[in-house]
């Protein structure tokens, strides 16, 4: 009996890989009579999705950790409106020139000021990505061909106009997981509805190169004001308690958000202000002087699965939620990072579909937690660990100044989780956790540190 079950599980695993590899969509499977309305494969030999629990799930090929340095996405350079490709922004949707998916005009068009705002273009396109040098290049969808997408540094009360272009394969030509009809959401942003990336505001097709930007596009206006800015009691900048820090933008397509984000549709968006000014040398009396510049570092965590050939794999029949067996940081599997002997600000962000993290440092060192989910805490907290659920962000300060040059330590995930339904609630000992990122203390790096940790925030 055990041998029969093992054989069935192996057959199921191969069938699932072959179906995904054949780039069949759920709709294709419905037409072929192989998928039920509840999402299960029809019970034909080897096709039952229930066999996944009998060992049929895909396991990624082995990879060697700590081979590649963790990439740090550069800060995107803002444009002037005169440099913006395509037509000038308009209050109403410019359908004649290829703008789509904006049913309403910009609500705060009176605040549009081309001389006092920043412009960016995010081109959503098919790209080849290298998650690890021991794996082949993977077919992904990235903003401007990079992962994570362009790193935006915005400021309170300085609006941003973001032009999102759909240059993905056309819907008619697309096969496989994901849907090439993006709608982009600034997660945690205080954003007007027409620029918020409503799940139904999809750019329905790439346009086939028929517009001035190639594919169809949409302008998003981000006012970058705190909530309450229209309430006289808070003033024009809004409620200071609603000061945002670490945000991110991602695809929000109805029913396909997880698949499209898994495929790479995610970027980072950081908000600065009179307190968190982004300059540890700021002489302003209001400035907190948090670690800045090269010492303010994104950590985008994205767990993934790869098929036996080493290509990105999204199991369309896993209704519990996918958890990957490969941990990536900023697009690399288990990378390393050289750090100077000083304080760093790390903006940890979880974009995986179902995995939770609970991070500890391997040497038992404490960290300073400053934010949770984009908002500052009332005051900094000294913590031994920090937890991040799906889509959440946590800013922490790690001080490497007391560690000798050459010291190696690891960021370790100790959250036990066996499937996509959620963690078990058990926190593993650090020695049994999963090492996700290796820090190497390098005394030759510039260790000048003018940053500080304030006693309180708000």
GROMACS .gro file of C-alpha atoms in nm:
model
  458
    1UNK     CA    1   0.000   0.000   0.000
    2UNK     CA    2   0.283   0.240   0.092
    3UNK     CA    3   0.451   0.179  -0.243
    4UNK     CA    4   0.128   0.246  -0.432
    5UNK     CA    5   0.075   0.576  -0.246
    6UNK     CA    6   0.432   0.682  -0.317
    7UNK     CA    7   0.389   0.601  -0.686
    8UNK     CA    8   0.064   0.799  -0.702
    9UNK     CA    9   0.226   1.094  -0.528
   10UNK     CA   10   0.518   1.093  -0.768
   11UNK     CA   11   0.280   1.074  -1.066
   12UNK     CA   12   0.080   1.364  -0.924
   13UNK     CA   13   0.392   1.571  -0.874
   14UNK     CA   14   0.505   1.511  -1.233
   15UNK     CA   15   0.159   1.591  -1.369
   16UNK     CA   16   0.139   1.916  -1.173
   17UNK     CA   17   0.480   2.025  -1.298
   18UNK     CA   18   0.392   1.931  -1.656
   19UNK     CA   19   0.063   2.126  -1.644
   20UNK     CA   20   0.234   2.438  -1.514
   21UNK     CA   21   0.527   2.386  -1.751
   22UNK     CA   22   0.284   2.364  -2.042
   23UNK     CA   23   0.169   2.715  -1.946
   24UNK     CA   24  -0.192   2.612  -1.909
   25UNK     CA   25  -0.415   2.857  -1.727
   26UNK     CA   26  -0.704   2.772  -1.496
   27UNK     CA   27  -0.936   2.868  -1.781
   28UNK     CA   28  -0.762   2.620  -2.011
   29UNK     CA   29  -0.809   2.346  -1.751
   30UNK     CA   30  -1.180   2.427  -1.718
   31UNK     CA   31  -1.221   2.399  -2.097
   32UNK     CA   32  -1.039   2.063  -2.094
   33UNK     CA   33  -1.266   1.936  -1.816
   34UNK     CA   34  -0.976   1.884  -1.579
   35UNK     CA   35  -1.065   2.140  -1.311
   36UNK     CA   36  -1.371   2.156  -1.087
   37UNK     CA   37  -1.549   2.477  -0.985
   38UNK     CA   38  -1.398   2.446  -0.635
   39UNK     CA   39  -1.048   2.454  -0.781
   40UNK     CA   40  -0.957   2.086  -0.751
   41UNK     CA   41  -0.826   1.879  -1.037
   42UNK     CA   42  -1.071   1.618  -1.160
   43UNK     CA   43  -0.985   1.283  -1.001
   44UNK     CA   44  -0.814   1.119  -1.296
   45UNK     CA   45  -0.504   0.901  -1.258
   46UNK     CA   46  -0.233   1.112  -1.099
   47UNK     CA   47  -0.422   1.440  -1.130
   48UNK     CA   48  -0.592   1.475  -0.792
   49UNK     CA   49  -0.453   1.782  -0.615
   50UNK     CA   50  -0.504   1.599  -0.287
   51UNK     CA   51  -0.198   1.391  -0.374
   52UNK     CA   52   0.015   1.695  -0.298
   53UNK     CA   53  -0.021   1.614   0.071
   54UNK     CA   54   0.125   1.269   0.006
   55UNK     CA   55   0.460   1.405  -0.097
   56UNK     CA   56   0.364   1.531  -0.440
   57UNK     CA   57   0.467   1.896  -0.393
   58UNK     CA   58   0.757   2.034  -0.594
   59UNK     CA   59   1.096   2.069  -0.426
   60UNK     CA   60   1.345   2.321  -0.563
   61UNK     CA   61   1.689   2.209  -0.686
   62UNK     CA   62   1.969   2.255  -0.431
   63UNK     CA   63   2.161   2.583  -0.426
   64UNK     CA   64   2.474   2.685  -0.239
   65UNK     CA   65   2.413   2.965   0.013
   66UNK     CA   66   2.623   3.281   0.055
   67UNK     CA   67   2.768   3.273  -0.298
   68UNK     CA   68   2.628   3.605  -0.414
   69UNK     CA   69   2.628   3.950  -0.263
   70UNK     CA   70   2.288   4.096  -0.183
   71UNK     CA   71   2.199   4.364  -0.438
   72UNK     CA   72   2.081   4.698  -0.299
   73UNK     CA   73   1.841   4.874  -0.538
   74UNK     CA   74   1.959   5.227  -0.620
   75UNK     CA   75   1.741   5.526  -0.546
   76UNK     CA   76   1.546   5.618  -0.861
   77UNK     CA   77   1.619   5.960  -1.005
   78UNK     CA   78   1.306   6.173  -1.047
   79UNK     CA   79   1.226   6.337  -1.380
   80UNK     CA   80   1.095   6.678  -1.468
   81UNK     CA   81   0.768   6.683  -1.658
   82UNK     CA   82   0.954   6.799  -1.970
   83UNK     CA   83   1.152   6.471  -1.965
   84UNK     CA   84   0.847   6.250  -1.919
   85UNK     CA   85   0.800   6.019  -2.220
   86UNK     CA   86   0.463   6.046  -2.388
   87UNK     CA   87   0.205   6.321  -2.343
   88UNK     CA   88   0.185   6.560  -2.049
   89UNK     CA   89  -0.039   6.444  -1.762
   90UNK     CA   90  -0.403   6.547  -1.776
   91UNK     CA   91  -0.678   6.559  -1.517
   92UNK     CA   92  -0.904   6.328  -1.717
   93UNK     CA   93  -0.793   5.994  -1.859
   94UNK     CA   94  -0.611   6.057  -2.189
   95UNK     CA   95  -0.757   5.765  -2.384
   96UNK     CA   96  -0.662   5.917  -2.720
   97UNK     CA   97  -0.293   5.879  -2.633
   98UNK     CA   98  -0.321   5.532  -2.476
   99UNK     CA   99  -0.405   5.597  -2.110
  100UNK     CA  100  -0.636   5.335  -1.964
  101UNK     CA  101  -0.807   5.221  -1.642
  102UNK     CA  102  -0.872   5.562  -1.487
  103UNK     CA  103  -1.251   5.602  -1.490
  104UNK     CA  104  -1.242   5.923  -1.283
  105UNK     CA  105  -1.034   6.238  -1.307
  106UNK     CA  106  -0.767   6.322  -1.051
  107UNK     CA  107  -0.954   6.456  -0.746
  108UNK     CA  108  -0.682   6.696  -0.635
  109UNK     CA  109  -0.575   6.828  -0.972
  110UNK     CA  110  -0.560   7.176  -0.819
  111UNK     CA  111  -0.249   7.056  -0.632
  112UNK     CA  112  -0.074   6.950  -0.953
  113UNK     CA  113   0.233   7.172  -0.987
  114UNK     CA  114   0.484   7.056  -1.245
  115UNK     CA  115   0.762   7.269  -1.094
  116UNK     CA  116   0.723   7.132  -0.743
  117UNK     CA  117   0.668   6.761  -0.789
  118UNK     CA  118   0.859   6.455  -0.909
  119UNK     CA  119   0.784   6.234  -1.209
  120UNK     CA  120   0.870   5.867  -1.261
  121UNK     CA  121   0.800   5.605  -1.528
  122UNK     CA  122   0.757   5.239  -1.430
  123UNK     CA  123   0.756   5.013  -1.731
  124UNK     CA  124   0.609   4.673  -1.648
  125UNK     CA  125   0.778   4.424  -1.877
  126UNK     CA  126   0.884   4.061  -1.918
  127UNK     CA  127   1.242   4.012  -1.803
  128UNK     CA  128   1.493   3.735  -1.737
  129UNK     CA  129   1.601   3.726  -1.372
  130UNK     CA  130   1.883   3.543  -1.197
  131UNK     CA  131   1.778   3.432  -0.850
  132UNK     CA  132   2.099   3.232  -0.807
  133UNK     CA  133   2.402   3.164  -1.023
  134UNK     CA  134   2.336   2.787  -1.000
  135UNK     CA  135   1.988   2.822  -1.150
  136UNK     CA  136   1.890   2.921  -1.506
  137UNK     CA  137   1.741   3.259  -1.583
  138UNK     CA  138   1.375   3.283  -1.488
  139UNK     CA  139   1.087   3.443  -1.679
  140UNK     CA  140   0.950   3.721  -1.459
  141UNK     CA  141   0.755   4.048  -1.484
  142UNK     CA  142   0.945   4.342  -1.341
  143UNK     CA  143   0.912   4.719  -1.317
  144UNK     CA  144   1.185   4.872  -1.533
  145UNK     CA  145   1.351   4.530  -1.556
  146UNK     CA  146   1.467   4.524  -1.192
  147UNK     CA  147   1.374   4.350  -0.869
  148UNK     CA  148   1.258   4.500  -0.649
  149UNK     CA  149   1.117   4.773  -0.872
  150UNK     CA  150   1.256   5.128  -0.867
  151UNK     CA  151   1.328   5.256  -0.517
  152UNK     CA  152   1.133   5.577  -0.478
  153UNK     CA  153   1.236   5.836  -0.220
  154UNK     CA  154   0.939   6.066  -0.172
  155UNK     CA  155   0.883   6.352   0.071
  156UNK     CA  156   0.580   6.466   0.266
  157UNK     CA  157   0.397   6.745   0.080
  158UNK     CA  158   0.593   6.694  -0.244
  159UNK     CA  159   0.362   6.512  -0.487
  160UNK     CA  160   0.477   6.233  -0.716
  161UNK     CA  161   0.329   6.151  -1.056
  162UNK     CA  162   0.400   5.786  -1.140
  163UNK     CA  163   0.333   5.669  -1.495
  164UNK     CA  164   0.278   5.292  -1.509
  165UNK     CA  165   0.313   5.132  -1.854
  166UNK     CA  166   0.195   4.784  -1.948
  167UNK     CA  167   0.448   4.630  -2.184
  168UNK     CA  168   0.381   4.273  -2.074
  169UNK     CA  169   0.279   4.006  -2.329
  170UNK     CA  170  -0.073   4.056  -2.462
  171UNK     CA  171  -0.354   3.873  -2.287
  172UNK     CA  172  -0.421   3.672  -2.602
  173UNK     CA  173  -0.061   3.546  -2.615
  174UNK     CA  174  -0.010   3.487  -2.244
  175UNK     CA  175   0.009   3.139  -2.094
  176UNK     CA  176   0.097   3.019  -1.745
  177UNK     CA  177   0.050   3.175  -1.404
  178UNK     CA  178  -0.024   3.541  -1.355
  179UNK     CA  179  -0.235   3.771  -1.570
  180UNK     CA  180  -0.069   4.048  -1.777
  181UNK     CA  181  -0.336   4.306  -1.691
  182UNK     CA  182  -0.174   4.504  -1.409
  183UNK     CA  183  -0.321   4.758  -1.173
  184UNK     CA  184  -0.066   4.896  -0.929
  185UNK     CA  185  -0.138   4.977  -0.564
  186UNK     CA  186   0.077   5.191  -0.333
  187UNK     CA  187   0.041   4.981  -0.019
  188UNK     CA  188  -0.037   5.191   0.290
  189UNK     CA  189  -0.032   5.511   0.087
  190UNK     CA  190  -0.286   5.786   0.160
  191UNK     CA  191  -0.395   5.795  -0.201
  192UNK     CA  192  -0.690   5.928  -0.399
  193UNK     CA  193  -0.915   5.649  -0.525
  194UNK     CA  194  -0.845   5.689  -0.897
  195UNK     CA  195  -0.471   5.642  -0.831
  196UNK     CA  196  -0.505   5.370  -0.568
  197UNK     CA  197  -0.481   5.067  -0.796
  198UNK     CA  198  -0.834   4.938  -0.749
  199UNK     CA  199  -0.834   4.562  -0.832
  200UNK     CA  200  -1.078   4.626  -1.119
  201UNK     CA  201  -0.881   4.919  -1.267
  202UNK     CA  202  -0.670   4.688  -1.481
  203UNK     CA  203  -0.482   4.792  -1.792
  204UNK     CA  204  -0.651   4.522  -1.994
  205UNK     CA  205  -0.390   4.476  -2.264
  206UNK     CA  206  -0.038   4.580  -2.351
  207UNK     CA  207  -0.152   4.777  -2.654
  208UNK     CA  208   0.086   4.600  -2.888
  209UNK     CA  209   0.325   4.894  -2.919
  210UNK     CA  210   0.058   5.129  -3.055
  211UNK     CA  211   0.103   5.414  -2.805
  212UNK     CA  212   0.382   5.670  -2.750
  213UNK     CA  213   0.503   5.451  -2.461
  214UNK     CA  214   0.470   5.122  -2.644
  215UNK     CA  215   0.186   4.974  -2.441
  216UNK     CA  216  -0.112   5.127  -2.267
  217UNK     CA  217  -0.040   5.326  -1.953
  218UNK     CA  218  -0.190   5.505  -1.654
  219UNK     CA  219  -0.086   5.807  -1.443
  220UNK     CA  220  -0.104   5.783  -1.065
  221UNK     CA  221  -0.096   6.102  -0.859
  222UNK     CA  222   0.048   6.053  -0.511
  223UNK     CA  223  -0.005   6.363  -0.298
  224UNK     CA  224   0.227   6.235  -0.022
  225UNK     CA  225   0.024   6.405   0.249
  226UNK     CA  226  -0.062   6.263   0.586
  227UNK     CA  227  -0.418   6.154   0.656
  228UNK     CA  228  -0.627   6.443   0.785
  229UNK     CA  229  -0.469   6.712   0.568
  230UNK     CA  230  -0.815   6.850   0.486
  231UNK     CA  231  -0.903   6.882   0.857
  232UNK     CA  232  -0.825   7.234   0.990
  233UNK     CA  233  -0.720   7.099   1.330
  234UNK     CA  234  -0.425   6.916   1.171
  235UNK     CA  235  -0.315   7.178   0.920
  236UNK     CA  236  -0.213   7.132   0.554
  237UNK     CA  237   0.033   6.848   0.625
  238UNK     CA  238  -0.220   6.632   0.810
  239UNK     CA  239  -0.205   6.433   1.132
  240UNK     CA  240   0.158   6.387   1.239
  241UNK     CA  241   0.064   6.052   1.395
  242UNK     CA  242  -0.007   5.932   1.039
  243UNK     CA  243   0.354   5.984   0.931
  244UNK     CA  244   0.443   5.701   0.691
  245UNK     CA  245   0.791   5.558   0.640
  246UNK     CA  246   0.833   5.230   0.451
  247UNK     CA  247   0.571   5.165   0.185
  248UNK     CA  248   0.572   4.946  -0.125
  249UNK     CA  249   0.386   4.924  -0.453
  250UNK     CA  250   0.265   4.605  -0.617
  251UNK     CA  251   0.021   4.459  -0.863
  252UNK     CA  252  -0.337   4.448  -0.735
  253UNK     CA  253  -0.515   4.266  -1.021
  254UNK     CA  254  -0.841   4.103  -0.914
  255UNK     CA  255  -0.787   3.729  -0.838
  256UNK     CA  256  -0.425   3.746  -0.958
  257UNK     CA  257  -0.248   3.968  -0.705
  258UNK     CA  258  -0.051   3.684  -0.545
  259UNK     CA  259   0.050   3.536  -0.881
  260UNK     CA  260   0.160   3.869  -1.028
  261UNK     CA  261   0.353   3.973  -0.717
  262UNK     CA  262   0.514   3.627  -0.708
  263UNK     CA  263   0.619   3.687  -1.067
  264UNK     CA  264   0.801   4.006  -0.964
  265UNK     CA  265   0.553   4.295  -0.971
  266UNK     CA  266   0.674   4.478  -0.660
  267UNK     CA  267   0.880   4.787  -0.576
  268UNK     CA  268   0.970   5.002  -0.275
  269UNK     CA  269   0.850   5.353  -0.189
  270UNK     CA  270   0.995   5.538   0.109
  271UNK     CA  271   0.851   5.854   0.263
  272UNK     CA  272   1.071   6.117   0.429
  273UNK     CA  273   0.967   6.421   0.629
  274UNK     CA  274   1.086   6.690   0.868
  275UNK     CA  275   1.166   6.426   1.135
  276UNK     CA  276   1.279   6.128   0.931
  277UNK     CA  277   1.470   6.348   0.688
  278UNK     CA  278   1.689   6.084   0.525
  279UNK     CA  279   2.009   6.262   0.637
  280UNK     CA  280   2.193   6.161   0.952
  281UNK     CA  281   2.393   6.484   0.924
  282UNK     CA  282   2.081   6.704   0.916
  283UNK     CA  283   2.133   7.002   1.148
  284UNK     CA  284   1.762   7.078   1.176
  285UNK     CA  285   1.639   7.064   1.538
  286UNK     CA  286   1.347   6.842   1.435
  287UNK     CA  287   1.559   6.581   1.254
  288UNK     CA  288   1.596   6.238   1.416
  289UNK     CA  289   1.924   6.167   1.232
  290UNK     CA  290   1.848   5.802   1.163
  291UNK     CA  291   2.104   5.599   0.962
  292UNK     CA  292   2.089   5.723   0.604
  293UNK     CA  293   2.236   5.694   0.256
  294UNK     CA  294   2.427   5.368   0.206
  295UNK     CA  295   2.328   5.271   0.560
  296UNK     CA  296   1.953   5.280   0.494
  297UNK     CA  297   1.901   4.944   0.324
  298UNK     CA  298   1.591   4.767   0.180
  299UNK     CA  299   1.548   4.397   0.266
  300UNK     CA  300   1.273   4.254   0.044
  301UNK     CA  301   1.197   3.894   0.144
  302UNK     CA  302   1.035   3.672  -0.117
  303UNK     CA  303   1.020   3.295  -0.065
  304UNK     CA  304   0.995   3.099  -0.388
  305UNK     CA  305   0.973   2.749  -0.538
  306UNK     CA  306   1.162   2.636  -0.848
  307UNK     CA  307   1.076   2.340  -1.068
  308UNK     CA  308   1.322   2.055  -1.133
  309UNK     CA  309   1.475   2.257  -1.416
  310UNK     CA  310   1.529   2.555  -1.188
  311UNK     CA  311   1.256   2.783  -1.318
  312UNK     CA  312   1.009   2.977  -1.105
  313UNK     CA  313   0.709   2.760  -1.015
  314UNK     CA  314   0.365   2.870  -0.891
  315UNK     CA  315   0.139   2.577  -0.803
  316UNK     CA  316  -0.202   2.675  -0.942
  317UNK     CA  317  -0.368   2.391  -0.750
  318UNK     CA  318  -0.243   2.476  -0.403
  319UNK     CA  319  -0.545   2.634  -0.239
  320UNK     CA  320  -0.382   2.658   0.105
  321UNK     CA  321  -0.126   2.916  -0.006
  322UNK     CA  322   0.226   2.874  -0.136
  323UNK     CA  323   0.531   2.876   0.086
  324UNK     CA  324   0.865   2.864  -0.090
  325UNK     CA  325   1.160   2.644   0.002
  326UNK     CA  326   1.407   2.906  -0.125
  327UNK     CA  327   1.447   3.231   0.068
  328UNK     CA  328   1.541   3.532  -0.142
  329UNK     CA  329   1.645   3.880  -0.029
  330UNK     CA  330   1.634   4.160  -0.287
  331UNK     CA  331   1.609   3.897  -0.560
  332UNK     CA  332   1.891   3.660  -0.453
  333UNK     CA  333   1.871   3.325  -0.273
  334UNK     CA  334   2.050   3.341   0.065
  335UNK     CA  335   2.293   3.622  -0.023
  336UNK     CA  336   2.559   3.788   0.191
  337UNK     CA  337   2.610   4.155   0.274
  338UNK     CA  338   2.930   4.329   0.384
  339UNK     CA  339   2.863   4.583   0.657
  340UNK     CA  340   3.073   4.854   0.821
  341UNK     CA  341   3.125   4.873   1.197
  342UNK     CA  342   2.841   5.117   1.260
  343UNK     CA  343   2.459   5.141   1.279
  344UNK     CA  344   2.237   5.044   0.984
  345UNK     CA  345   1.870   5.100   0.920
  346UNK     CA  346   1.714   4.795   0.756
  347UNK     CA  347   1.367   4.820   0.600
  348UNK     CA  348   1.244   4.461   0.616
  349UNK     CA  349   0.952   4.379   0.388
  350UNK     CA  350   0.766   4.054   0.326
  351UNK     CA  351   0.616   4.016  -0.024
  352UNK     CA  352   0.572   3.638  -0.017
  353UNK     CA  353   0.228   3.490  -0.073
  354UNK     CA  354   0.180   3.300   0.253
  355UNK     CA  355   0.496   3.282   0.465
  356UNK     CA  356   0.541   3.451   0.803
  357UNK     CA  357   0.885   3.538   0.939
  358UNK     CA  358   1.019   3.579   1.291
  359UNK     CA  359   1.375   3.704   1.263
  360UNK     CA  360   1.656   3.674   1.516
  361UNK     CA  361   2.028   3.748   1.485
  362UNK     CA  362   2.244   3.437   1.515
  363UNK     CA  363   2.471   3.592   1.779
  364UNK     CA  364   2.179   3.678   2.008
  365UNK     CA  365   2.229   4.051   1.960
  366UNK     CA  366   1.940   4.290   2.017
  367UNK     CA  367   1.795   4.523   1.754
  368UNK     CA  368   1.600   4.848   1.769
  369UNK     CA  369   1.254   4.828   1.612
  370UNK     CA  370   1.122   5.165   1.491
  371UNK     CA  371   0.816   5.095   1.279
  372UNK     CA  372   0.544   4.845   1.209
  373UNK     CA  373   0.350   4.834   0.884
  374UNK     CA  374   0.475   5.170   0.763
  375UNK     CA  375   0.400   5.375   1.077
  376UNK     CA  376   0.649   5.479   1.343
  377UNK     CA  377   0.601   5.340   1.691
  378UNK     CA  378   0.561   5.592   1.974
  379UNK     CA  379   0.922   5.522   2.069
  380UNK     CA  380   1.203   5.288   1.960
  381UNK     CA  381   1.190   4.940   2.113
  382UNK     CA  382   1.487   4.718   2.193
  383UNK     CA  383   1.395   4.370   2.069
  384UNK     CA  384   1.557   4.030   2.027
  385UNK     CA  385   1.339   3.948   1.728
  386UNK     CA  386   1.077   4.094   1.497
  387UNK     CA  387   0.787   3.929   1.318
  388UNK     CA  388   0.660   4.007   0.968
  389UNK     CA  389   0.338   3.874   0.820
  390UNK     CA  390   0.256   3.883   0.449
  391UNK     CA  391   0.279   4.237   0.302
  392UNK     CA  392   0.403   4.388   0.629
  393UNK     CA  393   0.711   4.605   0.682
  394UNK     CA  394   0.933   4.657   0.986
  395UNK     CA  395   1.221   4.907   1.017
  396UNK     CA  396   1.500   4.801   1.251
  397UNK     CA  397   1.841   4.941   1.345
  398UNK     CA  398   2.127   4.694   1.385
  399UNK     CA  399   2.453   4.818   1.538
  400UNK     CA  400   2.763   4.637   1.413
  401UNK     CA  401   3.009   4.876   1.582
  402UNK     CA  402   3.105   4.638   1.864
  403UNK     CA  403   3.181   4.344   1.635
  404UNK     CA  404   3.533   4.266   1.518
  405UNK     CA  405   3.617   4.290   1.152
  406UNK     CA  406   3.562   3.952   0.987
  407UNK     CA  407   3.273   3.857   1.215
  408UNK     CA  408   2.997   3.665   1.037
  409UNK     CA  409   2.642   3.662   1.169
  410UNK     CA  410   2.310   3.568   1.019
  411UNK     CA  411   1.951   3.686   1.006
  412UNK     CA  412   1.761   3.370   1.100
  413UNK     CA  413   1.392   3.292   1.050
  414UNK     CA  414   1.270   3.094   1.351
  415UNK     CA  415   0.897   3.089   1.268
  416UNK     CA  416   0.781   2.732   1.219
  417UNK     CA  417   0.540   2.704   0.927
  418UNK     CA  418   0.452   2.381   0.751
  419UNK     CA  419   0.200   2.501   0.492
  420UNK     CA  420   0.041   2.815   0.350
  421UNK     CA  421  -0.246   2.820   0.599
  422UNK     CA  422  -0.023   2.997   0.851
  423UNK     CA  423   0.247   2.939   1.109
  424UNK     CA  424   0.213   2.672   1.376
  425UNK     CA  425   0.279   2.922   1.653
  426UNK     CA  426   0.604   2.751   1.750
  427UNK     CA  427   0.924   2.956   1.754
  428UNK     CA  428   1.226   2.740   1.678
  429UNK     CA  429   1.561   2.777   1.855
  430UNK     CA  430   1.797   2.995   1.654
  431UNK     CA  431   2.020   2.695   1.590
  432UNK     CA  432   1.729   2.519   1.415
  433UNK     CA  433   1.598   2.820   1.223
  434UNK     CA  434   1.659   2.903   0.856
  435UNK     CA  435   1.948   3.135   0.782
  436UNK     CA  436   1.824   3.385   0.525
  437UNK     CA  437   2.092   3.656   0.506
  438UNK     CA  438   2.461   3.655   0.604
  439UNK     CA  439   2.626   3.971   0.738
  440UNK     CA  440   3.005   3.999   0.713
  441UNK     CA  441   3.155   4.277   0.924
  442UNK     CA  442   3.422   4.451   0.714
  443UNK     CA  443   3.646   4.690   0.904
  444UNK     CA  444   3.781   4.838   0.580
  445UNK     CA  445   3.446   4.998   0.496
  446UNK     CA  446   3.369   5.357   0.592
  447UNK     CA  447   3.247   5.344   0.951
  448UNK     CA  448   3.179   5.715   1.008
  449UNK     CA  449   2.855   5.720   1.203
  450UNK     CA  450   2.673   6.044   1.279
  451UNK     CA  451   2.338   5.872   1.319
  452UNK     CA  452   2.153   5.840   1.647
  453UNK     CA  453   1.851   5.667   1.797
  454UNK     CA  454   1.596   5.916   1.939
  455UNK     CA  455   1.431   5.848   2.273
  456UNK     CA  456   1.083   5.884   2.120
  457UNK     CA  457   0.909   5.943   1.790
  458UNK     CA  458   0.557   6.082   1.844
   0.00000   0.00000   0.00000
